[in-house]
Coordinates of C-alpha atoms in Angstrom, one line a residue:
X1 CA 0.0 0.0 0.0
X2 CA 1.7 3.4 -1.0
X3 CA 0.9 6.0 0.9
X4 CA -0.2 10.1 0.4
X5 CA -0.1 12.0 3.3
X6 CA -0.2 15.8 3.5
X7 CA -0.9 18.4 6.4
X8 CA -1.6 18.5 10.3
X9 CA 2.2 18.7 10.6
X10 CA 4.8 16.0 12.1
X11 CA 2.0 13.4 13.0
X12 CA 0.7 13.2 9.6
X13 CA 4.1 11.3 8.8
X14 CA 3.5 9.0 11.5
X15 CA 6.5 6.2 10.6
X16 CA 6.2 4.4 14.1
X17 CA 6.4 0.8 14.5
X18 CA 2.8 0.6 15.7
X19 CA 1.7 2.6 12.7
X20 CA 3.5 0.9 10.4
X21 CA 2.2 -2.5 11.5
X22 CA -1.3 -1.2 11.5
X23 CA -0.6 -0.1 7.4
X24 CA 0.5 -3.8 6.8
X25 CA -2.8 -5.2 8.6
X26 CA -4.9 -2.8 6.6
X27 CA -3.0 -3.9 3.5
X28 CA -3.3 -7.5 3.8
X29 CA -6.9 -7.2 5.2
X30 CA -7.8 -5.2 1.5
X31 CA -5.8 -7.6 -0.3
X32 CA -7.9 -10.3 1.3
X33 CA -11.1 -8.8 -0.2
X34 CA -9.8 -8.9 -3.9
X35 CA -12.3 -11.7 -4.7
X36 CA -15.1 -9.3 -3.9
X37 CA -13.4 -5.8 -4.7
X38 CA -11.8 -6.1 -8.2
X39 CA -15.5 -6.1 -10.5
X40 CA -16.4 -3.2 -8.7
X41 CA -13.2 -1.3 -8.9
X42 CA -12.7 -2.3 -12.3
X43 CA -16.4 -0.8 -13.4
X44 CA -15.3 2.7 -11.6
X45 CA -11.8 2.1 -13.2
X46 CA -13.3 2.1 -17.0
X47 CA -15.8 4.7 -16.2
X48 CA -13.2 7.1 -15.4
X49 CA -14.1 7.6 -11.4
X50 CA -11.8 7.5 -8.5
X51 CA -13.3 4.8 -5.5
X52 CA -12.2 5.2 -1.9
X53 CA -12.3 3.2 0.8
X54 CA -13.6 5.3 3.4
X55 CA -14.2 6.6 7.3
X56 CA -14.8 3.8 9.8
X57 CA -13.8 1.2 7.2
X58 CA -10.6 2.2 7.0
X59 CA -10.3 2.9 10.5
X60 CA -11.5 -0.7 11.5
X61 CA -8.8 -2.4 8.9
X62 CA -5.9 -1.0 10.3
X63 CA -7.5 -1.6 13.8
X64 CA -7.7 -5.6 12.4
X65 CA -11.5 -5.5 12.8
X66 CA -13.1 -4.6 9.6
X67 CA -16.4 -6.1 9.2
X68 CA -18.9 -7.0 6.7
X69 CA -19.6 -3.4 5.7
X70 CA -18.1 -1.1 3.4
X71 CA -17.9 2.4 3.0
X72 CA -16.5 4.0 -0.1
X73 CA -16.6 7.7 -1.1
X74 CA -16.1 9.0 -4.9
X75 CA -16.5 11.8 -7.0
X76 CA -18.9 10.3 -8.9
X77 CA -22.8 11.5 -8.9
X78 CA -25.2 9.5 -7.2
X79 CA -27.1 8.9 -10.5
X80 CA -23.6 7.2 -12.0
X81 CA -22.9 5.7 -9.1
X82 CA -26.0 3.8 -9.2
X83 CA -25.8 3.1 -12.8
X84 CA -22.9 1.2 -11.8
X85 CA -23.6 -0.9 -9.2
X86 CA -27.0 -1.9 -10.9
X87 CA -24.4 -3.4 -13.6
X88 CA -22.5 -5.3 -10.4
X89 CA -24.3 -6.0 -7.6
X90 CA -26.9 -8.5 -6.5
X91 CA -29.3 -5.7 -4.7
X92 CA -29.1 -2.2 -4.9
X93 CA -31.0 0.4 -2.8
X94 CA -31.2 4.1 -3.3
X95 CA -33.1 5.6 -0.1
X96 CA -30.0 7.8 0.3
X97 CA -29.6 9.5 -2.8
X98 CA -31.0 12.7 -2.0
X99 CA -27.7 12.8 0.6
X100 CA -25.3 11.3 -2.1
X101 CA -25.7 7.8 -0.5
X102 CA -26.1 4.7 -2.5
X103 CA -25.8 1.0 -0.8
X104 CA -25.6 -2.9 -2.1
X105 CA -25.2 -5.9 -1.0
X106 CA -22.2 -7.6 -3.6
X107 CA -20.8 -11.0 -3.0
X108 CA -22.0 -11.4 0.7
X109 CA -20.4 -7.3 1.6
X110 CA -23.0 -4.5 2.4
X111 CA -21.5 -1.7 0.3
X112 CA -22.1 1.9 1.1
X113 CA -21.3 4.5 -1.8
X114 CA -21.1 7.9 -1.2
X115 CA -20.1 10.7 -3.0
X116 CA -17.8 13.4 -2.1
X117 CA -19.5 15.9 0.4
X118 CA -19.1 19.8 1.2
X119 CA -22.0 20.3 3.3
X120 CA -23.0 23.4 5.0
X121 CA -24.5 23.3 8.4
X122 CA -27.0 25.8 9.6
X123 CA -25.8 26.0 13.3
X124 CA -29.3 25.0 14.5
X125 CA -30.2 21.6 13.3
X126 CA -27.9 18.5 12.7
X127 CA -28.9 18.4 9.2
X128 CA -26.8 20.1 7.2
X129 CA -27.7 21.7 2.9
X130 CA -26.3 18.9 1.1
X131 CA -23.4 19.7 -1.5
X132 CA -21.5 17.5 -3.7
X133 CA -17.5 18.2 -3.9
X134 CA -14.7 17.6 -6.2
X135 CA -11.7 16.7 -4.1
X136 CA -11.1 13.9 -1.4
X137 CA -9.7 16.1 0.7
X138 CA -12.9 18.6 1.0
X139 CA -14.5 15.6 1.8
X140 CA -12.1 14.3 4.3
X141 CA -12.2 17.3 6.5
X142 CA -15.6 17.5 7.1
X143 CA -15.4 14.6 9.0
X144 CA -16.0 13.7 12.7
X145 CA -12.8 12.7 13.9
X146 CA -9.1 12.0 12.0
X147 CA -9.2 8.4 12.8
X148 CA -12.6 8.1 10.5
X149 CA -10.6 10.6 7.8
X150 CA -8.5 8.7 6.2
X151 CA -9.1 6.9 2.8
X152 CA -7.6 3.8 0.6
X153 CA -7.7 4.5 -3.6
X154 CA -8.8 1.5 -4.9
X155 CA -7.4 1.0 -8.9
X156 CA -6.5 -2.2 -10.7
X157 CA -2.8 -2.6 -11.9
X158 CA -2.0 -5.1 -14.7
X159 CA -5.0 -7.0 -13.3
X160 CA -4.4 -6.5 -9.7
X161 CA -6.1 -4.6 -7.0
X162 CA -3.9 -1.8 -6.0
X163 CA -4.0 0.5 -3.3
X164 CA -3.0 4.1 -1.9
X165 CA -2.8 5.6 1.1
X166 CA -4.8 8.8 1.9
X167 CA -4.3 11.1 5.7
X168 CA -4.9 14.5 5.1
X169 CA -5.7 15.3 8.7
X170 CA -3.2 13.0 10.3
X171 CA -5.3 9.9 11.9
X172 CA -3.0 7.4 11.3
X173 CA -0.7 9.4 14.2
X174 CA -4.0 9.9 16.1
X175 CA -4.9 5.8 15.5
X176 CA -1.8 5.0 16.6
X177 CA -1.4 7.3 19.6
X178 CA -5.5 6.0 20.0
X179 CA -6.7 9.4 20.9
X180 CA -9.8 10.8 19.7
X181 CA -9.1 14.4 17.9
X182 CA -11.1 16.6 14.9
X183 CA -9.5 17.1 11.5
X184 CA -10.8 21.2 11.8
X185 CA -11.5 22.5 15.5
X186 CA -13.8 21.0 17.5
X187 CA -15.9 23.6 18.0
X188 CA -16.4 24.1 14.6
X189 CA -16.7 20.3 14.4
X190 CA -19.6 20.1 17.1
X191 CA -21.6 22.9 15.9
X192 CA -22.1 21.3 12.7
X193 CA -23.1 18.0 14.2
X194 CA -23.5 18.1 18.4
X195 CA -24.0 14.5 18.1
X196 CA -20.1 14.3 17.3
X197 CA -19.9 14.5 20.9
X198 CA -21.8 11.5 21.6
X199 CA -19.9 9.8 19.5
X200 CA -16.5 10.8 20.8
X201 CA -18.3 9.1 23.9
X202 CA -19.1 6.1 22.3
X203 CA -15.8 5.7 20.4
X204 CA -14.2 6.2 23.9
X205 CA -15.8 2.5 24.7
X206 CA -16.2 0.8 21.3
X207 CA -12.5 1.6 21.1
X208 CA -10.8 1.9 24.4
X209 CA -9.8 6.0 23.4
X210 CA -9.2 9.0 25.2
X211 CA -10.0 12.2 23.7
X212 CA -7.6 15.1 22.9
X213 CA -7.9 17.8 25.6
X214 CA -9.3 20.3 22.5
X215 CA -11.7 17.9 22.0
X216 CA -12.6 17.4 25.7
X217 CA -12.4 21.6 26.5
X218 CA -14.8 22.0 23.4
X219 CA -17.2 19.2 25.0
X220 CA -17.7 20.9 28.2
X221 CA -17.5 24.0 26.7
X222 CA -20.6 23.3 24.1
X223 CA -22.7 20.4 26.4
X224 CA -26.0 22.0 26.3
X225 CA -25.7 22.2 21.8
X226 CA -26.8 18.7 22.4
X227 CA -30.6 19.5 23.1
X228 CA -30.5 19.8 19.3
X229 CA -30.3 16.4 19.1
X230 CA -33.6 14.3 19.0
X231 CA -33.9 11.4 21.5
X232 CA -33.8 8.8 18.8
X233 CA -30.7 9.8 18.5
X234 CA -29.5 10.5 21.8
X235 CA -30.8 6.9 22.3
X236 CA -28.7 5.1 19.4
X237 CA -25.1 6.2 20.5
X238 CA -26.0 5.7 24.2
X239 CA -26.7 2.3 23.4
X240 CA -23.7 1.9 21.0
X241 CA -21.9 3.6 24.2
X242 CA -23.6 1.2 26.4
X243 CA -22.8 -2.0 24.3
X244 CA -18.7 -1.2 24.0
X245 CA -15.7 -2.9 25.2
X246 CA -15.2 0.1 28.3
X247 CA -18.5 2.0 28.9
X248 CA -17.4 3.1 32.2
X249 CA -15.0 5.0 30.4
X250 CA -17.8 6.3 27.9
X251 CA -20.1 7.0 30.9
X252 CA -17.0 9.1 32.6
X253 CA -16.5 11.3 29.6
X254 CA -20.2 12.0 29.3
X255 CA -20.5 13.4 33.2
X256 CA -17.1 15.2 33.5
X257 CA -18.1 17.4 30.7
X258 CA -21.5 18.3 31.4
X259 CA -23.2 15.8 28.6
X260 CA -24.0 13.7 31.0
X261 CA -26.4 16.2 33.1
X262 CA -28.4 16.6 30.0
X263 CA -28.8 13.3 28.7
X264 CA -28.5 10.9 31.7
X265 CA -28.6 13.4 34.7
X266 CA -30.0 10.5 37.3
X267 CA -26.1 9.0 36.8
X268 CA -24.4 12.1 37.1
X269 CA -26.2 12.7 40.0
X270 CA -24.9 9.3 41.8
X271 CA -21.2 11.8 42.4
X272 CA -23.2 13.4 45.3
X273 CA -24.1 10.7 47.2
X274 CA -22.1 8.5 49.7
X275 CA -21.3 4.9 49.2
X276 CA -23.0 3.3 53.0
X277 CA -20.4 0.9 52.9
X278 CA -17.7 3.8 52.6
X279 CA -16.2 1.5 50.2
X280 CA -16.1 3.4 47.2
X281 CA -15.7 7.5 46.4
X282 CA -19.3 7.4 45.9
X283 CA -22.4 5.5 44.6
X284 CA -21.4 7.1 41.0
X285 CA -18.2 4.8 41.4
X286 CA -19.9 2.2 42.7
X287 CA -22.3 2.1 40.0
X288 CA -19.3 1.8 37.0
X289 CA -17.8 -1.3 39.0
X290 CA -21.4 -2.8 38.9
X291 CA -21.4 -2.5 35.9
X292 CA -18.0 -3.6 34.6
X293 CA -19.2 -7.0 37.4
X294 CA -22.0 -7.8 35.1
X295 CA -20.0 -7.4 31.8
X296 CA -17.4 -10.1 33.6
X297 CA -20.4 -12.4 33.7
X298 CA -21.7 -11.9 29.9
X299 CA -21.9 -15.0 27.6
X300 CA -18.8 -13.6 25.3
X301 CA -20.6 -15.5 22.7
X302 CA -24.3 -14.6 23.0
X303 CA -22.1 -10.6 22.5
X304 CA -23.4 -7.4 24.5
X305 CA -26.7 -7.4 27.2
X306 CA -27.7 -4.0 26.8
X307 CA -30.5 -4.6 29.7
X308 CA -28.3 -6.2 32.1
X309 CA -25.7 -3.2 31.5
X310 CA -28.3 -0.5 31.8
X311 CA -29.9 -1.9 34.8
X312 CA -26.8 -2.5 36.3
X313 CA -25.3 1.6 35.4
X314 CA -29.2 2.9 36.9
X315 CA -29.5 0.2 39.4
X316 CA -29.3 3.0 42.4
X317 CA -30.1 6.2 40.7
X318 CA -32.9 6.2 43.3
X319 CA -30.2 6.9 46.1
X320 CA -29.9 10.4 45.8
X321 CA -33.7 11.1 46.5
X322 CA -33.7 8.5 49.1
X323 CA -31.0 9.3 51.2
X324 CA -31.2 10.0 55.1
X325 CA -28.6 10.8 58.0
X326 CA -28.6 7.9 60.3
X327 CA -27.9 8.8 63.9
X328 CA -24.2 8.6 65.2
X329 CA -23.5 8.9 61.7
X330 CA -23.9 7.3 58.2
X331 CA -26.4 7.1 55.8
X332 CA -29.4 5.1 54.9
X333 CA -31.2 4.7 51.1
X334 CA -34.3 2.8 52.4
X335 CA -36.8 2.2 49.2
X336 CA -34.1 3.6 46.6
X337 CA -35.1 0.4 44.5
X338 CA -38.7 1.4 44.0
X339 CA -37.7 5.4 43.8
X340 CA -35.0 3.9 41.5
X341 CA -37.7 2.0 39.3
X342 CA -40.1 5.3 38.6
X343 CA -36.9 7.5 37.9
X344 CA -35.3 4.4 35.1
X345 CA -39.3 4.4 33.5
X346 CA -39.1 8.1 32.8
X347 CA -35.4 8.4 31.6
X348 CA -35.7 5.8 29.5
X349 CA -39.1 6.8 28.0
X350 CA -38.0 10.1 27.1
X351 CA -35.0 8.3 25.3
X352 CA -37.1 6.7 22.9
X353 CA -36.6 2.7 24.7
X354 CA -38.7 0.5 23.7
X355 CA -41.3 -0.4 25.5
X356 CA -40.0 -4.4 26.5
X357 CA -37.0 -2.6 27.2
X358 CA -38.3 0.1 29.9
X359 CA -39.8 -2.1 31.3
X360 CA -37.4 -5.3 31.6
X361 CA -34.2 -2.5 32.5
X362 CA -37.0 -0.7 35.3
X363 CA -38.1 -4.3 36.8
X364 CA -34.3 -5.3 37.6
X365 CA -33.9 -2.0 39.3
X366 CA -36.9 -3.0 41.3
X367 CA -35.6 -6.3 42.2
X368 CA -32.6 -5.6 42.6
X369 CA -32.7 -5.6 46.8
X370 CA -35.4 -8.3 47.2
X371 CA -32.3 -11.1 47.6
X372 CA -30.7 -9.4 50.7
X373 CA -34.1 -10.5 52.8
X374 CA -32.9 -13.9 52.4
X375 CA -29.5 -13.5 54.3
X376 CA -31.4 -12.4 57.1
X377 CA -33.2 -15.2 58.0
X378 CA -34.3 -18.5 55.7
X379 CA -37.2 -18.2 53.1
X380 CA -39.8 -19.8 52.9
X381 CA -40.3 -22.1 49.8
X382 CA -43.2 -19.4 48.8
X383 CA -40.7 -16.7 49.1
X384 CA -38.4 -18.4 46.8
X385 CA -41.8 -18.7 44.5
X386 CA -42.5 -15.2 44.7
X387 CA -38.3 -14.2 43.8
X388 CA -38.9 -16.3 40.7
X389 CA -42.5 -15.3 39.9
X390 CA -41.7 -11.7 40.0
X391 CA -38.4 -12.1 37.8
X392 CA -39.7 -14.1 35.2
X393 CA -37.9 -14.1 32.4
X394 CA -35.5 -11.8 33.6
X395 CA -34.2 -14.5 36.3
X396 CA -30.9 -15.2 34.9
X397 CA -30.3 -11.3 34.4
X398 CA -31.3 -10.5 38.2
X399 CA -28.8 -13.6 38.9
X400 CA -26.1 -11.6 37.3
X401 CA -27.2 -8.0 38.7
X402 CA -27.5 -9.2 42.5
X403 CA -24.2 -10.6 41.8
X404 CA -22.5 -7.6 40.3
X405 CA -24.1 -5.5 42.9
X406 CA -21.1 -6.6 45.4
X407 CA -18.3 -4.1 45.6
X408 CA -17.2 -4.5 48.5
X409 CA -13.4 -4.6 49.4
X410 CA -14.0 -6.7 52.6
X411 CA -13.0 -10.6 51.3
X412 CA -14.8 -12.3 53.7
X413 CA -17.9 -10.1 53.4
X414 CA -17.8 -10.6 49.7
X415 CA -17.4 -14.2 49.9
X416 CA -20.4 -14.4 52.1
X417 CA -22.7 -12.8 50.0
X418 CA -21.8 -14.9 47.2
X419 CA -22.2 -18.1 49.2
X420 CA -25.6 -16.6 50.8
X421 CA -26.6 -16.3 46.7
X422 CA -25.3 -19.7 45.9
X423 CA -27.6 -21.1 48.2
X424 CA -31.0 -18.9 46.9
X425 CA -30.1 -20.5 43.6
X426 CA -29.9 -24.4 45.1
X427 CA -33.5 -23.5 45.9
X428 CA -34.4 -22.4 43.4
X429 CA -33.0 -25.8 41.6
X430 CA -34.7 -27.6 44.0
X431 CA -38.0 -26.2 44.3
X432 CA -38.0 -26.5 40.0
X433 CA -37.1 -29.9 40.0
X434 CA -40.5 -30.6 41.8
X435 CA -42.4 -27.7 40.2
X436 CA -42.4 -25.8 36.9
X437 CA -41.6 -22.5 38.4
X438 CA -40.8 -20.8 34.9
X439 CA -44.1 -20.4 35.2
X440 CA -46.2 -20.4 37.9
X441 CA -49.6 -20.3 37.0
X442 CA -53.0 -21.3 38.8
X443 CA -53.9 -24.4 38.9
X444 CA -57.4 -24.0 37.4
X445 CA -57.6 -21.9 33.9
X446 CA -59.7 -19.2 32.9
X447 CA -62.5 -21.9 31.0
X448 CA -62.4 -23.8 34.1
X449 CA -62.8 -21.0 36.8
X450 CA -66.2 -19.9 34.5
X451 CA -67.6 -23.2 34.6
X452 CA -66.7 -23.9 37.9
X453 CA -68.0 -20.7 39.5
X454 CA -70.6 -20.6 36.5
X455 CA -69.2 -16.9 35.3
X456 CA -69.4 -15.2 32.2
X457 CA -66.1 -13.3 30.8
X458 CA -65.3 -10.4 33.3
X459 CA -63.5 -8.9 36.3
X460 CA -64.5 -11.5 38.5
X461 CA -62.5 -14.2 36.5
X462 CA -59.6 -12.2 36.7
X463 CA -60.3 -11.9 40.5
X464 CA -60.9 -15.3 40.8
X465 CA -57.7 -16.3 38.5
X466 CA -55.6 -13.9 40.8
X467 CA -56.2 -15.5 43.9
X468 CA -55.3 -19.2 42.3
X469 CA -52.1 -17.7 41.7
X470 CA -51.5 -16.5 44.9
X471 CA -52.7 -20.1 46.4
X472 CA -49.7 -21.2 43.7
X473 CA -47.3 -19.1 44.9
X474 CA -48.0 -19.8 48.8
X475 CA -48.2 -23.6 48.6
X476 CA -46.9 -24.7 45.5
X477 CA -49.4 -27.1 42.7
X478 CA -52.4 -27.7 44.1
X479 CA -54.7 -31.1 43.1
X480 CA -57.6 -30.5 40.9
X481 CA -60.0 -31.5 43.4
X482 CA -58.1 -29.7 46.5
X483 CA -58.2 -26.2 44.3
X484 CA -61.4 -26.3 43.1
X485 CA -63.1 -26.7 46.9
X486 CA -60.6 -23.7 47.9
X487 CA -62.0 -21.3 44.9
X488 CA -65.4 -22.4 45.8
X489 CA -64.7 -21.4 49.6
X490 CA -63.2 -18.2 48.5
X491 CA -65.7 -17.4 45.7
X492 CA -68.5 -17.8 48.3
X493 CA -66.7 -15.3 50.7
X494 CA -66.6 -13.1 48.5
X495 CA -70.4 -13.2 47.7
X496 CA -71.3 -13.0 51.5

């Protein structure tokens, strides 16, 4: 791979060794998608049109980790560059057009076309007045960050695919140093898009960055530009954030500049409040090691759990409105789970969650405590019932989060909690062996309560089915006979 690089001073001739090994794996990574590559290059090639790979895709080759997707940028018109793939590709969309985006799927890669960009932004929206360029490096340096401004030419030489090199804003330097940084100034950056700073955020944990201090002064400095971001949005790179290798770090970047008030002000808010254990600086830190607990106990294979991560970040964001002196000193946070609950509901309603998600991310907040009753004296078999029943589906999450949830630096106290938990799960094992308590319904269905009690559809069925289940959940399965003389009994109470 030859290489062109041109301004941003010294570190746009980044020669280190770590460099340099990244151009070779981004070489032989290219190299290896020939088979796929070549037709395509080879149509731009004879049409007279330059084809780049572009942004992230470049990025993520000489990180090693390039995936399925591919971004290319030319300066070729949409209308051509659509022309062209038709004559290539297997399926070709064009619900980008209007923005100079074309995609495709070709030979099992989602390709992404766009041509060269010199938008204007209007300072008050994120969306700027499309305008088509005419040189690479125009369309470099509009760009988020360095790191996702550099390009690769793709040509074909004596039947080969070649490749060059393209930095204009130095990322390679910034890549290998793996700091975050803006090919223009960041202010001027962020004002065209405030979502860049989400994103320097959520590049912070996909990729384990830090962020140049420019970057991180022009963050604080502009926080509140991002209420000119929807909450769909706001919502995407949270998650992305959320779903990286290091969200602590992500998380960290977002409250020490201000973002964090504005978009997830209940964590922020954690930095005021005092761990009771005095184990940690403050719940806000204790909240990150939760977190970073439960991502230890992840299936690596099954990839990301965004709900147990968010319910592990908001787990005690209902401390801070909870929290009382105690006598002789210390604090208490008595109900913070249910306070907790109400406050994850609202946040993550106004961040566009979906609905499953509210409410599976606000039910682990509120379950969160319910194991500590059990260390203080042994439950019942219908207390373990009612653990499970309440859970649901969300058991093996709530496993993980009351897990997670110990931080404490005492060995012996930690190891007791975890033994106390190993034993509420051997009851559970137990108890299921005998009884199917993924799902613990009554004994007697719907059909059967209205024929038993002779009812038509209504309220009273669901009265009647409510208090089977609670006959379930006290004793365990019932006979047939044994609950149909209780709801009998009960039914005529209730008519008395």
């Amino acid at each position: 791979m030859t290489s062109s690089h041109e301004s941003r001073g010294e570190q746009a001739t980044d020669t280190s060794e770590e460099a340099l090994a990244q151009l070779v794996r981004a070489q032989n990574t290219i190299s290896g998608l020939a088979p796929v590559l070549v037709d395509l290059v080879a149509a731009f090639d004879a049409a007279g049109h330059a084809l780049y790979l572009v942004g992230g895709s470049v990025r993520d080759a000489l990180l090693g980790r390039l995936g399925n997707d591919l971004d290319f940028t030319t300066p070729a018109r949409p209308d051509v560059v659509k022309e062209l793939l038709d004559a290539q590709c297997e399926v070709v969309w064009d619900t980008g057009i209007e923005y100079g985006t074309v995609s495709a799927q070709h030979r099992g890669q989602q390709i992404e076309i766009t041509t060269f960009r010199s938008d204007l932004y209007d300072g008050d929206s994120r969306n700027p007045e499309v305008t088509f360029g005419d040189t690479l490096e125009g369309d470099l340096v509009r760009r988020d960050f360095t790191i996702n401004a550099m390009a690769v030419r793709l040509t074909m030489v004596d039947g080969e695919l070649a490749s060059e090199f393209h930095d204009s804003a130095g990322g390679l330097a910034d890549l290998s140093r793996r700091v975050l940084d803006t090919p223009g100034t960041p202010e001027q950056s962020f004002n065209d898009d405030p979502l860049r700073m989400l994103r320097a955020a959520r590049f912070v944990s996909q990729l384990e960055f830090s962020v140049a201090k420019r970057v991180q002064d022009a963050m604080t400095d502009m926080a509140g530009q991002i209420s000119r971001i929807t909450a769909e949005r706001v919502h995407v790179e949270l998650n992305k954030l959320i779903g990286g290798a290091d969200p602590s770090a992500g998380i960290d970047l977002l409250v020490e500049t201000g973002l964090g008030a504005i978009v997830l002000p209940e964590v922020g808010a954690l930095k005021m409040t005092e761990d009771e254990h005095k184990q940690h600086k403050d719940v806000y830190r204790h909240s990150l090691q939760v977190m970073r607990q439960a991502i230890d106990q992840e299936d690596p294979e099954q990839g990301p759990d965004l709900v147990l991560r968010w319910a592990a970040l908001l787990h005690d964001i209902g401390k801070p409105d909870t929290k009382e002196l105690k006598e002789g000193g210390g604090v208490s946070f008595h109900h913070h789970e249910v306070v907790g609950a109400k406050l994850a509901r609202k946040r993550l309603k106004e961040l566009k969650f979906s609905k499953s998600d509210v409410s599976d991310i606000s039910q682990l907040v509120f379950l969160h405590m319910r194991f500590h009753g059990y260390g203080e004296g042994a439950w019942s078999d219908s207390a373990v019932r009612r653990y499970v029943a309440d859970a649901g589906d969300l058991l093996p999450r709530l496993h993980k989060l009351v897990r997670a949830d110990s931080t404490t630096r005492n060995p012996k106290k930690a190891g007791r909690l975890q033994r106390t938990y190993d034993d509420l799960e051997k009851r559970i094992a137990e108890i299921a062996e005998k009884e199917d308590l993924a799902r613990v319904r009554p004994d007697l269905d719907g059909d059967e309560i209205m024929r038993i009690l002779d009812l038509r559809p209504g309220p009273d069925v669901g009265r009647a089915w409510s208090f089977l289940k609670e006959l379930r959940l006290e004793h365990g399965p019932l006979e047939r006979e044994e609950a149909t003389r209780l709801l009998r009994e009960w039914w005529a109470g209730e008519q008395a």
